Amino acid sequence: MDGQAERPASGGENGAIRKRLPPAERRQQIIDEAVRFFAEVGLEGKTRELARRLGVTQSLLFNYFATKDELIDAVYEKVYIGRLSPDWPERLTDRSVPLRYRLLAFYTEYSALIFEREWMRIFMFSGLDGASLNRRYLKHLGDVILHPLLAETNALARTNTPPKMEDVWNLHGGIVYIGIRQHIYRMPEPPKPQEEIARAIDKYLLFFGIDPGD
Amino acid sequence: MDGQAERPASGGENGAIRKRLPPAERRQQIIDEAVRFFAEVGLEGKTRELARRLGVTQSLLFNYFATKDELIDAVYEKVYIGRLSPDWPERLTDRSVPLRYRLLAFYTEYSALIFEREWMRIFMFSGLDGASLNRRYLKHLGDVILHPLLAETNALARTNTPPKMEDVWNLHGGIVYIGIRQHIYRMPEPPKPQEEIARAIDKYLLFFGIDPGD
DNA sequence: AACTCTATTGAGCAGATGATCTTTAAATGC
DNA sequence: GCATTTAAAGATCATCTGCTCAATAGAGTT
């Protein structure tokens, strides 16, 4: 009933011979492209289109992943894993360093990791989907980053209104929103994101009367 | 080849007679349900499922909307229209009122409008989709709200670092992020959103040395 | 060069999906 | 009560989509 079917590989667009990779390598190749693909079009992207971009047949995908959901799980894993470095909780609570520097260091590194189109979009797609990995990530973020950060702020706050968790979320959200604007809404990148992050942090510290050197 | 086909109406779940509404009313009913439906499952939600929720046949939808895209456009219109009240630019620049009150008034009203699951999620879905209405909305927001707001801040700022557009975006983003957490990531609602908004505003004003009474 | 192993292709199925068109029946006017 | 109008249902199409499986051919071994 078809007569045309798929027709990739065997020479294809470029002259590259793309057949018969070692399975581990092919699997990785598929995941890498799937991350780009799903980040661009969403999790409802079709396997045939993904296969076309890879220059392989659609059926090959199911040789490496039993179902599309399993492929998406691999994409989640690849994207979520390693996004929260395990040494941050320690560094954020190192009181030998002024809080301002700790915050600057954290958000400089963190924004470098998350202000990236693939991460931002897949995070948002999976969030809208209610993916459990997304919820776990946010809980983890709260536990190991934001909550400690509240404690650090509390330890230094000089105002009579004590810092609340919501204040930390506000700091965090204001910074993350830079990436949302850029990668979800595709607005132009702000001139100097690092500077905006620094200002957000200073705003936060000033509100609680925390000196830059504390 | 079917033998079963769709089978809604004619009594259905509840005893309500649902046939033969006036076209304008039916059209509105479809749009209303479509907003809820697409907000929940995304724009790739299937017309058959939407029809099932409405208790009508899938083919009826195409009696009111030529294509699914046309229905989605109607959803966009319903959701986006009236979200930015036209009198805000005026009220935001009324210098007889302290800036703090103007900001409080604006964000109290604005958050009441946008901290709503349907809006938040359809806005995000359409943003990820690159919908032109989404881009126009953000441009409009920048032009009629945020840019004037920068001018107002500038007029009152007492610090030597002048306010920048990015500062306004940071204020805005930090507030909007409250709704994102709640409706996109489905985290629990903060205890008192209004209070958090007030604190975000005060942080902003304090950073530029603007007195609450100014 | 023949042989083996298995990564990859090619063909196709079953169910889903947007859309079309004919038929049915609810409301209205006479 | 009957005819007319048209909202809604019912049937169905062409295509798409995730997935399966037998056939093919690339690369290493002998």
Coordinates of C-alpha atoms (C1' of nucleotides) in Angstrom, one line a residue:
Chain A
M1 CA 0.0 0.0 0.0
D2 CA 3.1 2.2 0.2
G3 CA 5.5 1.7 -2.6
Q4 CA 7.6 4.6 -1.4
A5 CA 8.3 3.9 2.3
E6 CA 11.4 5.5 3.9
R7 CA 14.6 5.9 2.1
P8 CA 17.4 7.4 4.1
A9 CA 21.0 6.0 4.5
S10 CA 22.9 4.4 1.7
G11 CA 24.7 7.5 0.7
G12 CA 21.9 10.0 1.5
E13 CA 22.4 13.8 1.4
N14 CA 26.1 13.9 2.1
G15 CA 28.5 11.2 0.9
A16 CA 29.1 9.9 4.4
I17 CA 28.8 6.2 4.9
R18 CA 26.6 6.0 8.0
K19 CA 25.8 2.4 8.3
R20 CA 26.8 0.0 11.0
L21 CA 28.0 2.0 14.0
P22 CA 28.9 0.3 17.2
P23 CA 25.6 0.0 19.1
A24 CA 26.7 2.2 22.0
E25 CA 27.8 4.9 19.6
R26 CA 24.6 4.8 17.6
R27 CA 22.5 4.9 20.7
Q28 CA 24.3 8.0 21.9
Q29 CA 23.9 9.5 18.5
I30 CA 20.2 9.0 18.6
I31 CA 19.9 10.4 22.0
D32 CA 21.9 13.5 21.1
E33 CA 19.8 14.2 18.1
A34 CA 16.6 13.4 20.0
V35 CA 17.5 16.1 22.5
R36 CA 17.9 18.7 19.8
F37 CA 14.8 17.5 18.0
F38 CA 12.4 17.3 20.9
A39 CA 13.7 20.6 22.3
E40 CA 12.9 22.2 19.0
V41 CA 9.5 20.7 18.2
G42 CA 8.2 19.3 21.5
L43 CA 7.8 15.8 22.9
E44 CA 5.1 15.1 20.3
G45 CA 7.8 15.2 17.6
K46 CA 7.4 12.3 15.3
T47 CA 9.8 9.4 15.2
R48 CA 9.9 9.4 11.4
E49 CA 11.1 13.0 11.4
L50 CA 13.7 12.3 14.0
A51 CA 15.0 9.3 11.9
R52 CA 15.1 11.5 8.9
R53 CA 17.3 14.0 10.7
L54 CA 19.6 11.2 11.8
G55 CA 19.7 9.8 8.3
V56 CA 18.5 6.4 9.4
T57 CA 15.2 4.5 9.1
Q58 CA 12.5 5.0 11.6
S59 CA 12.5 1.3 12.5
L60 CA 16.1 1.6 13.6
L61 CA 15.1 3.8 16.5
F62 CA 13.0 0.9 17.9
N63 CA 16.0 -1.3 17.8
Y64 CA 17.6 0.9 20.4
F65 CA 14.5 2.0 22.3
A66 CA 11.5 -0.3 22.8
T67 CA 9.1 2.5 22.8
K68 CA 9.0 6.2 22.1
D69 CA 8.5 6.9 25.8
E70 CA 11.7 5.0 26.5
L71 CA 13.5 7.3 24.1
I72 CA 12.0 10.3 25.8
D73 CA 13.2 9.0 29.2
A74 CA 16.7 8.7 27.8
V75 CA 16.4 12.3 26.6
Y76 CA 15.2 13.4 30.0
E77 CA 18.1 11.5 31.7
K78 CA 20.7 13.0 29.4
V79 CA 19.3 16.5 29.9
Y80 CA 18.6 16.4 33.6
I81 CA 21.7 14.5 34.7
G82 CA 24.6 16.5 36.0
R83 CA 22.6 19.7 35.8
L84 CA 22.9 20.2 39.6
S85 CA 26.6 19.7 40.6
P86 CA 26.8 17.9 43.9
D87 CA 29.4 20.3 45.5
W88 CA 27.2 23.4 45.4
P89 CA 25.4 22.8 48.7
E90 CA 28.8 22.8 50.3
R91 CA 30.1 25.8 48.5
L92 CA 27.0 27.8 49.1
T93 CA 27.3 27.3 52.8
D94 CA 31.0 28.1 53.1
R95 CA 30.8 31.0 55.5
S96 CA 34.5 31.9 55.0
V97 CA 33.4 33.4 51.7
P98 CA 31.1 36.5 51.6
L99 CA 27.6 35.5 50.7
R100 CA 27.6 37.8 47.7
Y101 CA 30.5 35.9 46.2
R102 CA 28.9 32.6 46.9
L103 CA 25.7 33.7 45.2
L104 CA 27.6 35.2 42.3
A105 CA 29.7 32.0 41.8
F106 CA 26.6 29.8 42.0
Y107 CA 24.4 31.7 39.6
T108 CA 27.3 32.3 37.2
E109 CA 27.9 28.6 36.9
Y110 CA 24.3 27.6 37.1
S111 CA 23.1 30.1 34.5
A112 CA 25.9 28.8 32.2
L113 CA 24.4 25.4 32.6
I114 CA 20.7 26.2 32.2
F115 CA 20.7 29.2 29.8
E116 CA 20.8 26.8 27.0
R117 CA 18.0 26.3 24.6
E118 CA 17.9 22.6 24.8
W119 CA 17.8 22.4 28.5
M120 CA 15.3 25.3 28.9
R121 CA 12.9 24.0 26.4
I122 CA 13.0 20.3 27.4
F123 CA 12.6 21.4 31.0
M124 CA 9.5 23.4 30.1
F125 CA 8.0 20.7 27.9
S126 CA 8.5 18.1 30.6
G127 CA 7.2 20.5 33.2
L128 CA 4.0 21.1 31.3
D129 CA 3.8 17.4 30.9
G130 CA 4.0 16.9 34.6
A131 CA 7.0 14.6 34.2
S132 CA 8.1 13.1 37.5
L133 CA 11.8 13.9 36.8
N134 CA 10.8 17.6 36.5
R135 CA 9.1 17.5 39.9
R136 CA 12.0 15.7 41.4
Y137 CA 14.4 18.2 40.0
L138 CA 12.5 21.1 41.5
K139 CA 12.3 19.4 44.9
H140 CA 15.9 18.7 44.8
L141 CA 16.7 22.3 43.8
G142 CA 14.7 23.5 46.7
D143 CA 16.3 21.1 49.2
V144 CA 20.0 21.4 48.3
I145 CA 20.2 24.9 46.9
L146 CA 17.4 27.2 47.8
H147 CA 16.7 26.1 51.4
P148 CA 20.4 26.3 52.4
L149 CA 20.5 29.6 50.7
L150 CA 17.6 30.8 52.9
A151 CA 19.5 29.7 56.0
E152 CA 22.6 31.6 54.8
T153 CA 20.6 34.7 54.2
N154 CA 19.0 34.4 57.6
A155 CA 22.3 34.1 59.3
L156 CA 23.3 37.5 57.9
A157 CA 20.1 39.4 57.6
R158 CA 20.0 42.7 59.5
T159 CA 16.4 43.8 58.9
N160 CA 13.5 43.1 61.2
T161 CA 11.6 41.4 58.4
P162 CA 13.1 37.9 58.2
P163 CA 13.9 36.4 54.8
K164 CA 11.4 33.8 53.7
M165 CA 11.6 31.0 51.2
E166 CA 9.5 33.1 48.9
D167 CA 12.3 35.7 48.8
V168 CA 14.8 33.0 47.6
W169 CA 12.3 31.8 45.0
N170 CA 11.9 35.4 43.9
L171 CA 15.6 35.8 43.4
H172 CA 15.9 32.5 41.6
G173 CA 12.8 33.1 39.5
G174 CA 14.0 36.6 38.4
I175 CA 17.3 35.1 37.2
V176 CA 15.8 32.0 35.5
Y177 CA 13.3 34.3 33.7
I178 CA 16.2 35.7 31.8
G179 CA 16.6 32.3 30.2
I180 CA 12.9 31.8 29.7
R181 CA 12.7 35.0 27.8
Q182 CA 15.6 34.1 25.6
H183 CA 14.9 30.4 24.9
I184 CA 11.2 29.9 25.4
Y185 CA 9.9 33.2 24.0
R186 CA 12.9 33.6 21.8
M187 CA 13.5 37.2 22.7
P188 CA 16.9 38.6 22.1
E189 CA 19.6 37.8 24.6
P190 CA 20.2 40.6 27.1
P191 CA 23.5 42.4 26.5
K192 CA 25.3 41.3 29.6
P193 CA 23.4 38.5 31.5
Q194 CA 26.1 38.2 34.1
E195 CA 25.7 41.8 35.0
E196 CA 21.9 41.4 35.4
I197 CA 22.5 38.4 37.6
A198 CA 24.8 40.4 39.8
R199 CA 22.2 43.2 40.1
A200 CA 19.5 40.7 41.0
I201 CA 21.8 39.4 43.7
D202 CA 22.6 42.8 45.0
K203 CA 19.0 43.8 45.1
Y204 CA 18.3 40.7 47.1
L205 CA 21.2 41.3 49.6
L206 CA 20.4 45.0 50.0
F207 CA 16.8 44.2 50.9
F208 CA 17.9 42.2 53.9
G209 CA 20.6 44.7 54.8
I210 CA 23.4 42.3 54.0
D211 CA 26.8 44.0 53.3
P212 CA 28.6 43.0 50.1
G213 CA 31.6 41.9 52.3
D214 CA 29.6 39.8 54.7
Chain B
M1 CA -14.8 -0.4 8.4
D2 CA -15.8 1.0 11.7
G3 CA -19.2 -0.2 12.8
Q4 CA -18.8 1.7 16.1
A5 CA -17.9 5.3 15.2
E6 CA -18.5 8.0 17.7
R7 CA -21.6 8.0 19.9
P8 CA -22.1 11.0 22.2
A9 CA -25.1 13.2 22.5
S10 CA -28.7 11.9 22.5
G11 CA -28.9 11.7 26.3
G12 CA -25.4 10.9 27.1
E13 CA -23.9 10.8 30.6
N14 CA -26.3 13.3 32.2
G15 CA -29.9 13.6 31.1
A16 CA -29.4 17.0 29.6
I17 CA -30.7 17.4 26.1
R18 CA -27.7 19.0 24.4
K19 CA -28.7 19.1 20.8
R20 CA -29.4 22.0 18.6
L21 CA -28.0 25.1 20.3
P22 CA -28.0 28.4 18.6
P23 CA -24.8 28.5 16.5
A24 CA -23.2 31.4 18.4
E25 CA -23.8 29.7 21.7
R26 CA -22.5 26.4 20.6
R27 CA -19.4 28.1 19.1
Q28 CA -18.7 29.8 22.4
Q29 CA -19.2 26.5 24.3
I30 CA -16.7 24.8 22.1
I31 CA -14.1 27.6 22.5
D32 CA -14.6 27.6 26.3
E33 CA -14.1 23.9 26.6
A34 CA -11.2 24.0 24.1
V35 CA -9.4 26.5 26.3
R36 CA -9.7 24.2 29.3
F37 CA -8.8 21.2 27.2
F38 CA -5.7 22.6 25.4
A39 CA -4.5 24.2 28.6
E40 CA -4.5 20.9 30.2
V41 CA -3.1 18.6 27.6
G42 CA -1.3 20.9 25.2
L43 CA -2.1 22.1 21.7
E44 CA -1.6 18.6 20.3
G45 CA -4.8 17.5 22.1
K46 CA -7.0 15.5 19.8
T47 CA -10.2 16.8 18.4
R48 CA -12.0 13.5 19.2
E49 CA -11.1 13.9 22.9
L50 CA -12.3 17.5 22.9
A51 CA -15.6 16.5 21.3
R52 CA -16.0 13.7 23.9
R53 CA -15.7 16.2 26.7
L54 CA -18.2 18.4 25.0
G55 CA -20.6 15.6 24.5
V56 CA -20.8 16.2 20.8
T57 CA -19.5 14.4 17.7
Q58 CA -16.0 15.2 16.5
S59 CA -17.4 16.2 13.1
L60 CA -19.4 18.9 14.7
L61 CA -16.3 20.8 15.6
F62 CA -15.5 21.1 11.9
N63 CA -18.9 22.6 11.4
Y64 CA -17.8 25.6 13.5
F65 CA -14.1 25.7 12.6
A66 CA -12.8 24.8 9.2
T67 CA -9.5 23.4 10.6
K68 CA -8.1 22.5 14.0
D69 CA -5.7 25.5 13.6
E70 CA -8.6 27.8 13.2
L71 CA -10.0 26.5 16.5
I72 CA -6.6 27.0 18.2
D73 CA -6.6 30.6 16.8
A74 CA -10.0 31.1 18.4
V75 CA -8.6 29.7 21.7
Y76 CA -5.6 32.1 21.5
E77 CA -7.9 35.0 20.8
K78 CA -10.2 34.2 23.7
V79 CA -7.2 33.8 26.1
Y80 CA -5.1 36.7 25.0
I81 CA -7.8 39.3 24.4
G82 CA -8.4 41.7 27.2
R83 CA -5.4 40.4 29.2
L84 CA -3.7 43.8 29.1
S85 CA -6.2 46.4 30.1
P86 CA -5.7 49.6 28.0
D87 CA -5.8 52.0 30.9
W88 CA -2.7 50.7 32.7
P89 CA -0.2 52.8 30.8
E90 CA -2.0 55.8 32.0
R91 CA -2.3 54.7 35.6
L92 CA 1.3 53.6 35.7
T93 CA 2.5 57.0 34.7
D94 CA 0.2 59.0 37.0
R95 CA 2.9 60.8 39.1
S96 CA 0.4 62.1 41.5
V97 CA 0.4 58.6 43.0
P98 CA 3.5 57.2 44.7
L99 CA 5.3 54.7 42.4
R100 CA 5.0 52.0 45.0
Y101 CA 1.3 52.2 45.0
R102 CA 1.2 52.3 41.2
L103 CA 3.3 49.1 41.1
L104 CA 1.3 47.5 43.7
A105 CA -2.0 48.3 42.0
F106 CA -0.7 47.1 38.7
Y107 CA 0.8 43.8 39.8
T108 CA -2.1 43.1 42.1
E109 CA -4.5 43.4 39.2
Y110 CA -2.2 41.8 36.6
S111 CA -1.4 38.8 38.8
A112 CA -5.1 38.2 39.4
L113 CA -5.5 38.1 35.6
I114 CA -2.5 35.9 34.8
F115 CA -2.1 33.6 37.8
E116 CA -4.6 31.4 36.3
R117 CA -3.9 27.9 35.1
E118 CA -5.5 28.2 31.7
W119 CA -3.8 31.5 30.8
M120 CA -0.4 30.5 32.1
R121 CA -0.3 27.2 30.3
I122 CA -1.7 28.3 27.0
F123 CA 0.7 31.2 27.1
M124 CA 3.5 28.8 27.6
F125 CA 2.4 26.3 25.0
S126 CA 2.0 29.1 22.5
G127 CA 5.3 30.5 23.5
L128 CA 7.1 27.2 22.9
D129 CA 5.3 27.0 19.6
G130 CA 6.6 30.4 18.6
A131 CA 3.0 31.6 18.0
S132 CA 3.0 35.2 16.6
L133 CA 0.3 36.2 19.1
N134 CA 2.7 35.4 21.9
R135 CA 5.4 37.5 20.4
R136 CA 3.1 40.3 19.8
Y137 CA 1.9 40.1 23.4
L138 CA 5.4 40.3 24.8
K139 CA 6.3 43.2 22.6
H140 CA 3.1 45.0 23.6
L141 CA 3.8 44.3 27.3
G142 CA 7.3 45.8 26.9
D143 CA 6.0 48.8 25.0
V144 CA 3.0 49.8 27.1
I145 CA 4.0 48.6 30.6
L146 CA 7.6 47.8 31.1
H147 CA 9.1 50.6 29.2
P148 CA 6.9 53.3 30.8
L149 CA 7.8 51.7 34.1
L150 CA 11.5 52.1 33.4
A151 CA 10.9 55.8 32.7
E152 CA 9.0 56.2 36.0
T153 CA 11.7 54.5 37.9
N154 CA 14.3 56.7 36.2
A155 CA 12.4 59.8 37.2
L156 CA 12.7 58.8 40.9
A157 CA 15.9 56.9 41.1
R158 CA 18.4 58.3 43.6
T159 CA 21.3 55.9 43.0
N160 CA 24.2 56.6 40.7
T161 CA 23.6 53.3 38.8
P162 CA 20.7 54.2 36.6
P163 CA 17.8 51.7 36.2
K164 CA 17.9 49.6 33.0
M165 CA 15.3 47.7 31.1
E166 CA 16.7 44.5 32.5
D167 CA 15.9 45.6 36.0
V168 CA 12.3 46.0 35.0
W169 CA 12.3 42.6 33.4
N170 CA 13.8 41.2 36.5
L171 CA 11.1 42.6 38.7
H172 CA 8.5 41.4 36.2
G173 CA 10.1 37.9 35.8
G174 CA 10.4 37.4 39.5
I175 CA 6.7 38.0 39.9
V176 CA 5.6 36.0 36.9
Y177 CA 7.7 33.1 38.1
I178 CA 5.3 32.7 41.1
G179 CA 2.6 31.8 38.6
I180 CA 4.9 29.6 36.6
R181 CA 5.8 27.6 39.6
Q182 CA 2.2 27.2 40.5
H183 CA 0.6 26.4 37.2
I184 CA 3.4 25.1 34.9
Y185 CA 5.3 23.1 37.5
R186 CA 2.3 22.6 39.7
M187 CA 4.0 23.4 42.8
P188 CA 1.8 24.5 45.8
E189 CA 0.6 28.0 45.8
P190 CA 2.7 30.3 48.0
P191 CA 0.8 31.2 51.2
K192 CA 0.3 34.9 50.4
P193 CA 1.2 35.8 46.8
Q194 CA 0.2 39.4 47.3
E195 CA 2.7 39.8 50.0
E196 CA 5.5 38.3 47.9
I197 CA 4.6 40.7 45.1
A198 CA 4.8 43.6 47.6
R199 CA 8.2 42.4 48.7
A200 CA 9.5 42.1 45.2
I201 CA 8.3 45.6 44.5
D202 CA 10.0 47.0 47.6
K203 CA 13.2 45.2 46.8
Y204 CA 13.1 46.9 43.4
L205 CA 12.4 50.3 44.8
L206 CA 15.0 50.0 47.5
F207 CA 17.6 49.1 45.0
F208 CA 17.2 52.4 43.3
G209 CA 16.8 54.3 46.5
I210 CA 13.2 55.2 45.9
D211 CA 11.2 56.1 48.9
P212 CA 7.9 54.3 49.5
G213 CA 6.2 57.6 49.5
D214 CA 7.7 58.9 46.3
Chain C
dA1 C1' 37.0 -15.4 -1.0
dA2 C1' 33.8 -17.6 1.8
dC3 C1' 31.6 -17.5 6.3
dT4 C1' 29.5 -15.5 10.3
dC5 C1' 27.3 -12.1 13.0
dT6 C1' 24.3 -8.4 13.6
dA7 C1' 23.3 -3.4 12.5
dT8 C1' 20.3 -1.6 9.4
dT9 C1' 16.8 -1.5 6.0
dG10 C1' 12.3 -2.3 3.7
dA11 C1' 7.7 -3.5 3.9
dG12 C1' 3.7 -3.3 6.3
dC13 C1' 0.1 -3.6 10.2
dA14 C1' -3.4 -1.7 13.5
dG15 C1' -5.0 2.0 15.3
dA16 C1' -5.3 7.0 15.5
dT17 C1' -6.2 11.5 13.4
dG18 C1' -7.9 15.7 10.8
dA19 C1' -11.2 16.4 7.7
dT20 C1' -15.5 15.5 4.4
dC21 C1' -20.0 14.5 3.1
dT22 C1' -24.4 12.4 3.4
dT23 C1' -28.2 11.5 6.5
dT24 C1' -31.1 12.4 10.6
dA25 C1' -34.0 14.9 13.5
dA26 C1' -35.0 19.2 16.5
dA27 C1' -37.1 23.6 16.3
dT28 C1' -39.9 27.0 13.8
dG29 C1' -43.6 28.7 10.8
dC30 C1' -47.8 27.7 8.6
Chain D
dG1 C1' -50.4 18.3 11.8
dC2 C1' -47.3 19.1 8.2
dA3 C1' -43.5 21.3 5.7
dT4 C1' -39.1 23.7 5.9
dT5 C1' -34.7 24.8 7.7
dT6 C1' -30.4 23.5 9.5
dA7 C1' -27.8 21.8 13.8
dA8 C1' -26.0 17.6 14.7
dA9 C1' -24.9 12.7 14.1
dG10 C1' -23.0 9.0 11.4
dA11 C1' -20.2 7.0 8.2
dT12 C1' -16.0 7.0 6.1
dC13 C1' -11.5 8.7 3.7
dA14 C1' -6.6 9.5 3.3
dT15 C1' -2.9 10.0 5.8
dC16 C1' -0.1 9.6 9.7
dT17 C1' 2.0 7.2 13.7
dG18 C1' 4.1 3.9 16.8
dC19 C1' 5.7 -0.3 16.3
dT20 C1' 7.0 -5.3 14.3
dC21 C1' 9.5 -8.5 11.7
dA22 C1' 11.7 -10.8 8.0
dA23 C1' 15.3 -9.7 4.6
dT24 C1' 19.7 -7.4 3.5
dA25 C1' 24.3 -6.1 3.7
dG26 C1' 28.7 -4.1 6.2
dA27 C1' 32.6 -5.5 8.8
dG28 C1' 35.5 -8.6 11.0
dT29 C1' 37.5 -13.6 11.1
dT30 C1' 39.3 -17.5 9.1

